[in-house]
XYZ file of N, CA, C and O in Angstrom:
476
model
N -35.503 -15.773 -0.779
C -35.549 -16.939 0.182
C -36.900 -16.601 1.102
O -37.185 -15.565 1.699
N -37.836 -17.930 1.173
C -38.748 -17.735 1.868
C -39.148 -18.942 2.665
O -38.660 -20.127 2.230
N -39.231 -19.052 3.766
C -39.744 -20.041 4.599
C -40.931 -20.854 4.092
O -41.908 -20.184 3.620
N -41.021 -22.192 4.431
C -42.043 -22.822 4.003
C -42.694 -23.648 5.356
O -41.858 -24.206 6.115
N -44.194 -23.333 5.512
C -44.941 -23.977 6.455
C -45.368 -25.535 5.752
O -46.539 -25.000 5.035
N -45.073 -26.432 6.220
C -45.586 -27.895 5.598
C -47.202 -27.768 5.904
O -47.990 -28.096 5.109
N -47.362 -27.413 7.012
C -49.139 -27.585 7.584
C -49.910 -26.835 6.685
O -50.912 -26.865 6.456
N -49.481 -25.466 6.361
C -50.233 -24.266 5.717
C -50.061 -24.858 4.519
O -51.528 -24.759 3.727
N -49.112 -25.268 3.861
C -49.200 -25.773 2.401
C -49.888 -26.676 2.031
O -50.787 -26.845 0.878
N -49.887 -27.681 3.002
C -50.907 -28.895 2.785
C -52.201 -28.858 2.846
O -53.459 -29.316 2.419
N -52.730 -27.707 3.628
C -54.063 -27.278 3.587
C -54.801 -26.503 2.239
O -55.937 -26.462 2.174
N -53.768 -26.326 1.450
C -53.936 -25.575 0.156
C -54.348 -26.463 -1.141
O -55.120 -25.921 -1.898
N -54.393 -27.597 -0.696
C -55.074 -28.392 -1.766
C -55.632 -29.853 -1.037
O -55.657 -30.098 0.151
N -56.520 -30.421 -2.058
C -57.045 -31.656 -1.470
C -57.166 -33.036 -2.429
O -57.227 -34.125 -1.802
N -56.653 -32.841 -3.584
C -56.672 -33.810 -4.587
C -55.466 -34.900 -4.079
O -54.423 -34.525 -3.832
N -55.716 -36.173 -4.393
C -54.977 -37.131 -4.136
C -53.980 -37.467 -5.286
O -54.508 -37.137 -6.622
N -52.784 -37.731 -5.340
C -51.480 -38.232 -6.334
C -51.660 -37.120 -7.368
O -51.295 -37.247 -8.392
N -51.362 -35.949 -6.842
C -51.257 -34.607 -7.661
C -50.205 -33.665 -6.762
O -50.517 -32.777 -6.494
N -49.007 -33.943 -7.131
C -47.866 -33.371 -6.408
C -48.014 -31.896 -6.697
O -48.344 -31.521 -7.859
N -47.693 -30.949 -5.500
C -47.426 -29.564 -5.983
C -45.780 -29.305 -5.698
O -45.405 -29.589 -4.681
N -45.552 -28.229 -6.390
C -44.267 -27.942 -5.967
C -44.360 -26.875 -5.122
O -44.663 -25.789 -5.156
N -43.212 -26.859 -4.122
C -42.891 -25.789 -3.133
C -41.728 -25.252 -2.965
O -41.518 -24.492 -2.076
N -40.832 -25.883 -3.706
C -39.174 -25.370 -3.796
C -38.752 -25.942 -4.695
O -38.935 -26.979 -5.242
N -37.247 -25.520 -5.039
C -36.101 -25.980 -6.004
C -35.092 -25.605 -5.626
O -34.606 -24.485 -4.910
N -34.094 -26.585 -5.826
C -32.680 -26.452 -5.629
C -31.913 -27.491 -6.025
O -32.067 -28.447 -6.237
N -30.580 -26.673 -7.093
C -29.893 -27.790 -7.507
C -30.671 -28.444 -8.574
O -30.031 -29.966 -8.504
N -31.656 -28.081 -9.286
C -32.079 -28.976 -10.344
C -32.983 -30.129 -9.506
O -33.548 -30.671 -10.177
N -33.042 -29.924 -8.262
C -34.288 -30.868 -7.539
C -35.649 -30.029 -7.264
O -35.488 -28.765 -7.039
N -36.770 -30.826 -7.352
C -37.743 -30.202 -6.875
C -38.428 -30.713 -5.277
O -38.234 -32.020 -5.304
N -38.861 -29.887 -4.430
C -39.477 -30.047 -3.551
C -40.910 -30.465 -3.693
O -41.501 -28.989 -3.964
N -41.542 -31.242 -3.323
C -43.194 -31.452 -3.792
C -43.787 -32.043 -2.837
O -43.268 -32.954 -1.905
N -44.980 -31.542 -2.460
C -45.783 -31.991 -1.466
C -47.218 -32.654 -2.318
O -47.807 -32.462 -3.526
N -47.330 -33.998 -1.530
C -48.614 -34.774 -2.124
C -49.364 -35.352 -1.047
O -48.765 -35.734 -0.063
N -50.677 -35.404 -1.541
C -51.447 -36.370 -0.604
C -51.669 -37.594 -1.215
O -52.131 -37.788 -2.487
N -51.658 -38.688 -0.320
C -51.900 -39.827 -1.115
C -53.100 -40.742 -0.720
O -53.195 -40.346 0.587
N -53.942 -41.552 -1.349
C -54.848 -42.542 -0.506
C -55.269 -43.259 -1.689
O -55.515 -42.966 -2.781
N -55.262 -44.531 -1.284
C -55.545 -45.684 -2.231
C -54.023 -46.090 -2.992
O -53.164 -45.896 -2.224
N -54.591 -46.818 -3.983
C -53.107 -47.345 -4.548
C -52.997 -46.499 -5.887
O -53.698 -46.210 -6.467
N -51.492 -46.669 -6.107
C -50.861 -45.678 -7.274
C -50.883 -46.917 -8.265
O -51.362 -48.054 -8.206
N -49.832 -46.624 -9.116
C -49.650 -47.650 -10.319
C -48.081 -48.122 -9.999
O -47.291 -47.368 -9.609
N -47.868 -49.143 -10.745
C -46.579 -49.550 -10.808
C -45.590 -49.021 -11.599
O -46.322 -48.739 -12.855
N -44.479 -48.606 -11.505
C -43.950 -47.488 -12.298
C -42.305 -47.659 -11.814
O -42.107 -48.076 -10.649
N -41.735 -47.226 -12.623
C -39.997 -46.691 -12.289
C -39.646 -45.517 -13.188
O -40.264 -44.987 -13.900
N -38.513 -44.967 -12.163
C -38.208 -43.979 -12.925
C -36.507 -44.210 -13.458
O -35.656 -44.532 -12.765
N -36.427 -44.190 -14.827
C -34.903 -44.665 -15.335
C -33.827 -43.842 -15.242
O -32.906 -44.580 -15.165
N -34.163 -42.640 -15.091
C -33.158 -41.696 -14.876
C -32.972 -40.783 -13.356
O -32.088 -39.987 -13.180
N -33.937 -40.921 -12.468
C -33.939 -40.159 -11.391
C -34.237 -41.123 -10.160
O -34.801 -42.174 -10.354
N -33.487 -40.791 -9.043
C -33.719 -41.429 -7.884
C -34.826 -40.496 -7.266
O -35.157 -39.420 -7.585
N -35.863 -41.020 -6.473
C -36.919 -40.393 -5.906
C -36.974 -40.671 -4.293
O -36.751 -41.827 -3.690
N -36.825 -39.717 -3.443
C -37.008 -39.503 -1.877
C -38.571 -39.163 -1.465
O -39.283 -38.111 -2.146
N -39.170 -40.253 -0.805
C -40.438 -40.137 -0.339
C -40.110 -39.721 1.359
O -39.606 -40.604 2.197
N -40.641 -38.448 1.804
C -40.614 -38.434 3.203
C -41.974 -38.305 3.948
O -42.686 -37.362 3.224
N -42.394 -38.578 4.870
C -43.773 -39.213 5.124
C -43.856 -37.952 6.616
O -43.108 -37.713 7.587
N -44.681 -36.792 6.068
C -45.226 -35.863 7.064
C -46.204 -36.136 7.975
O -46.078 -35.694 9.135
N -46.959 -37.153 7.707
C -48.140 -37.362 8.313
C -48.704 -38.717 7.668
O -48.842 -38.863 6.649
N -49.152 -39.779 8.528
C -49.749 -41.013 7.958
C -48.450 -41.895 7.996
O -47.491 -41.855 8.239
N -48.846 -43.267 7.268
C -48.167 -44.419 7.070
C -48.323 -44.684 5.515
O -49.700 -44.748 4.976
N -47.400 -44.932 4.952
C -47.422 -45.245 3.309
C -46.602 -46.892 3.193
O -45.395 -46.897 3.655
N -47.282 -47.379 2.423
C -46.551 -48.478 1.988
C -45.977 -48.501 0.746
O -46.808 -48.079 -0.218
N -44.693 -48.712 0.459
C -44.310 -48.937 -0.922
C -43.945 -50.370 -1.118
O -43.159 -50.770 -0.848
N -44.698 -50.780 -2.041
C -44.511 -52.197 -2.888
C -43.628 -52.365 -3.970
O -43.368 -51.456 -4.566
N -42.694 -53.367 -3.476
C -41.497 -53.779 -4.262
C -42.052 -54.905 -4.861
O -42.920 -55.633 -4.211
N -41.395 -55.656 -6.118
C -42.065 -56.888 -6.504
C -41.532 -57.972 -5.651
O -42.168 -58.850 -5.540
N -40.681 -57.933 -4.713
C -39.959 -58.729 -3.628
C -40.321 -58.296 -2.205
O -39.863 -59.275 -1.247
N -40.727 -57.154 -1.829
C -41.114 -57.207 -0.514
C -41.943 -55.468 -0.661
O -42.190 -54.753 -1.397
N -42.448 -55.141 0.731
C -42.939 -53.849 0.910
C -42.350 -53.203 2.156
O -42.099 -53.811 3.129
N -42.029 -52.198 1.971
C -41.604 -51.231 2.926
C -42.636 -50.036 3.586
O -43.409 -49.546 2.801
N -42.673 -50.231 4.810
C -43.786 -49.340 5.533
C -43.156 -48.315 6.134
O -42.006 -48.087 6.668
N -43.518 -46.789 5.477
C -43.148 -45.519 6.384
C -43.902 -44.740 7.021
O -45.021 -44.707 6.678
N -43.591 -44.697 8.204
C -44.462 -43.733 8.878
C -43.910 -42.417 9.350
O -42.711 -41.976 8.665
N -44.657 -41.449 9.956
C -44.231 -40.130 10.071
C -42.985 -40.041 10.447
O -42.580 -40.539 11.138
N -42.366 -39.161 9.981
C -40.854 -38.796 10.162
C -39.917 -39.348 9.510
O -38.686 -39.461 9.847
N -40.156 -40.280 8.642
C -39.304 -41.301 8.203
C -39.456 -41.119 6.760
O -40.253 -40.345 6.245
N -37.911 -41.587 6.046
C -37.963 -41.533 4.383
C -37.238 -42.611 3.778
O -36.844 -43.531 4.552
N -37.960 -42.630 2.373
C -37.137 -43.933 1.902
C -36.355 -42.997 0.545
O -37.109 -42.258 -0.180
N -35.491 -43.630 0.211
C -34.801 -43.173 -1.196
C -35.003 -44.347 -2.211
O -34.375 -45.400 -1.720
N -35.734 -44.216 -3.177
C -35.682 -45.278 -4.267
C -34.806 -44.911 -5.482
O -34.853 -44.110 -6.044
N -34.030 -45.954 -5.592
C -32.912 -45.716 -6.781
C -33.771 -45.663 -7.985
O -34.626 -46.552 -8.560
N -33.173 -45.082 -9.146
C -33.521 -45.111 -10.193
C -33.395 -46.628 -10.817
O -32.788 -47.422 -10.613
N -34.568 -46.819 -11.479
C -34.919 -48.080 -12.381
C -35.461 -49.364 -11.308
O -35.616 -50.404 -11.809
N -35.769 -48.897 -10.108
C -36.313 -49.824 -9.349
C -37.984 -49.386 -9.261
O -38.647 -48.507 -8.989
N -38.560 -50.667 -9.821
C -40.158 -50.672 -9.875
C -40.801 -50.449 -8.421
O -40.082 -51.315 -7.477
N -41.734 -49.702 -8.518
C -42.432 -49.665 -6.860
C -44.059 -49.119 -7.133
O -44.411 -48.405 -8.416
N -44.537 -49.445 -6.308
C -45.980 -48.667 -6.323
C -46.456 -48.597 -4.851
O -46.435 -49.320 -3.606
N -46.670 -47.183 -4.548
C -46.971 -46.385 -3.348
C -48.513 -46.909 -2.856
O -49.310 -46.851 -3.984
N -48.846 -47.090 -1.738
C -50.274 -47.854 -1.312
C -50.496 -47.061 -0.054
O -49.667 -47.302 0.831
N -51.507 -46.399 0.089
C -52.067 -45.510 1.259
C -53.142 -46.158 1.535
O -54.384 -45.530 1.037
N -53.484 -46.769 2.505
C -54.843 -47.149 3.246
C -55.754 -46.186 3.838
O -56.967 -46.060 3.324
N -55.056 -44.981 4.025
C -55.609 -43.805 4.780
C -54.933 -42.746 4.036
O -53.794 -42.712 3.960
N -55.374 -41.459 4.280
C -54.485 -40.288 3.707
C -53.054 -40.113 4.467
O -53.118 -40.234 5.584
N -52.274 -39.926 3.553
C -50.933 -39.770 3.751
C -50.422 -38.323 3.362
O -50.782 -37.967 2.195
N -49.648 -37.687 3.869
C -48.945 -36.278 3.301
C -47.737 -36.720 3.363
O -46.756 -37.197 4.160
N -47.221 -36.256 2.119
C -45.788 -36.867 1.714
C -44.937 -35.831 1.174
O -45.663 -34.815 0.595
N -43.661 -35.612 1.163
C -42.838 -34.587 0.929
C -41.969 -35.390 0.019
O -41.064 -36.452 0.421
N -41.924 -34.722 -1.529
C -41.272 -35.583 -2.490
C -39.696 -34.878 -2.564
O -39.822 -33.625 -2.816
N -38.629 -35.398 -3.111
C -37.307 -34.804 -3.273
C -37.224 -35.643 -4.589
O -36.751 -36.584 -4.534
N -37.035 -34.912 -5.616
C -36.597 -35.422 -7.182
C -36.411 -34.403 -8.162
O -36.318 -33.468 -7.891
N -35.643 -34.841 -9.283
C -34.900 -34.111 -10.315
C -36.454 -33.125 -10.914
O -37.322 -34.154 -10.892
N -36.219 -32.316 -11.184
C -37.396 -31.413 -11.916
C -37.751 -32.028 -13.239
O -39.107 -31.932 -13.602
N -36.993 -33.135 -13.666
C -37.516 -33.794 -14.882
C -38.645 -34.725 -14.723
O -39.060 -35.687 -15.510
N -38.788 -35.261 -13.236
C -39.437 -36.810 -12.607
C -40.669 -36.426 -13.205
O -41.625 -35.610 -12.754
N -41.320 -37.542 -13.873
C -42.620 -37.566 -14.259
C -43.095 -38.617 -13.060
O -42.860 -39.332 -12.588
N -44.247 -38.019 -12.450
C -44.760 -38.763 -11.149
C -45.253 -40.216 -11.299
O -45.191 -41.118 -10.346
N -45.377 -40.749 -12.635
C -45.726 -42.001 -13.097
C -44.611 -42.646 -13.675
O -44.814 -43.848 -13.994
N -43.508 -42.052 -13.886
C -42.448 -42.765 -14.547
C -42.920 -43.231 -15.616
O -43.101 -42.526 -16.727
N -42.154 -44.573 -15.732
C -42.453 -45.018 -17.343
C -44.029 -45.483 -17.640
O -44.305 -46.096 -18.534
N -44.775 -45.206 -16.952
C -46.362 -45.596 -16.904
C -47.159 -44.585 -17.325
O -47.206 -43.413 -15.989
N -47.576 -44.386 -18.387
C -48.370 -43.178 -18.855
C -50.150 -43.505 -18.620
O -50.515 -44.741 -19.288
N -50.672 -42.671 -17.693
C -52.331 -43.014 -17.479
C -52.806 -41.679 -16.864
O -52.312 -40.607 -16.965
N -54.064 -42.167 -16.377
C -54.777 -40.843 -16.120
C -53.976 -40.257 -14.788
O -54.677 -39.176 -14.587
N -53.541 -41.038 -14.104
C -52.519 -40.059 -12.918
C -51.337 -39.508 -13.215
O -50.829 -38.704 -12.170
N -51.189 -39.622 -14.565
C -49.875 -38.654 -15.017
C -50.007 -37.451 -14.949
O -51.065 -36.723 -15.485
N -49.175 -36.601 -14.464
C -49.208 -35.274 -14.341
C -47.967 -34.440 -14.866
O -47.027 -34.514 -14.561
N -48.330 -33.946 -16.111
C -47.217 -33.526 -16.955
C -46.752 -32.053 -16.572
O -45.722 -31.689 -16.522
N -47.695 -31.363 -15.979
C -47.452 -29.963 -15.462
C -47.554 -29.704 -14.173
O -49.073 -30.234 -13.794
N -47.011 -29.527 -13.377
C -47.220 -29.441 -11.864
C -47.462 -27.910 -11.324
O -46.918 -26.934 -11.904
N -48.218 -27.818 -10.365
C -48.302 -26.304 -9.873
C -47.635 -26.092 -8.866
O -47.310 -26.752 -8.016
N -47.143 -24.878 -8.538
C -46.510 -24.225 -7.656
C -47.551 -23.831 -6.160
O -48.590 -22.980 -6.976
N -47.227 -24.063 -5.184
C -48.277 -23.541 -4.092
C -47.309 -22.570 -3.143
O -46.187 -22.936 -3.041
């Protein structure tokens, strides 16, 4: 058992849209990521995904609405729901999702990360 200091972990990397693993429990991974700009439309057919905002404001676009998340808020996106994260400014995000979750879901492009690093 090791405690995790989020502020210290976020200082260890600077790249956007590249999640880092900081913990694992019950087949789920706890990941930290920095977002800035627009991501891609995608969905996860087999996994729910949770976004917790540690710092900043994140808009998550859906085909019929946009949900804005602020510091201290989270959103669980059910499997199969198409979405696109958008961050006008840098946002620090903690993700909870199954270890099998691919960051771009059903969309394969240059932002896809097949192998994530532990920090």
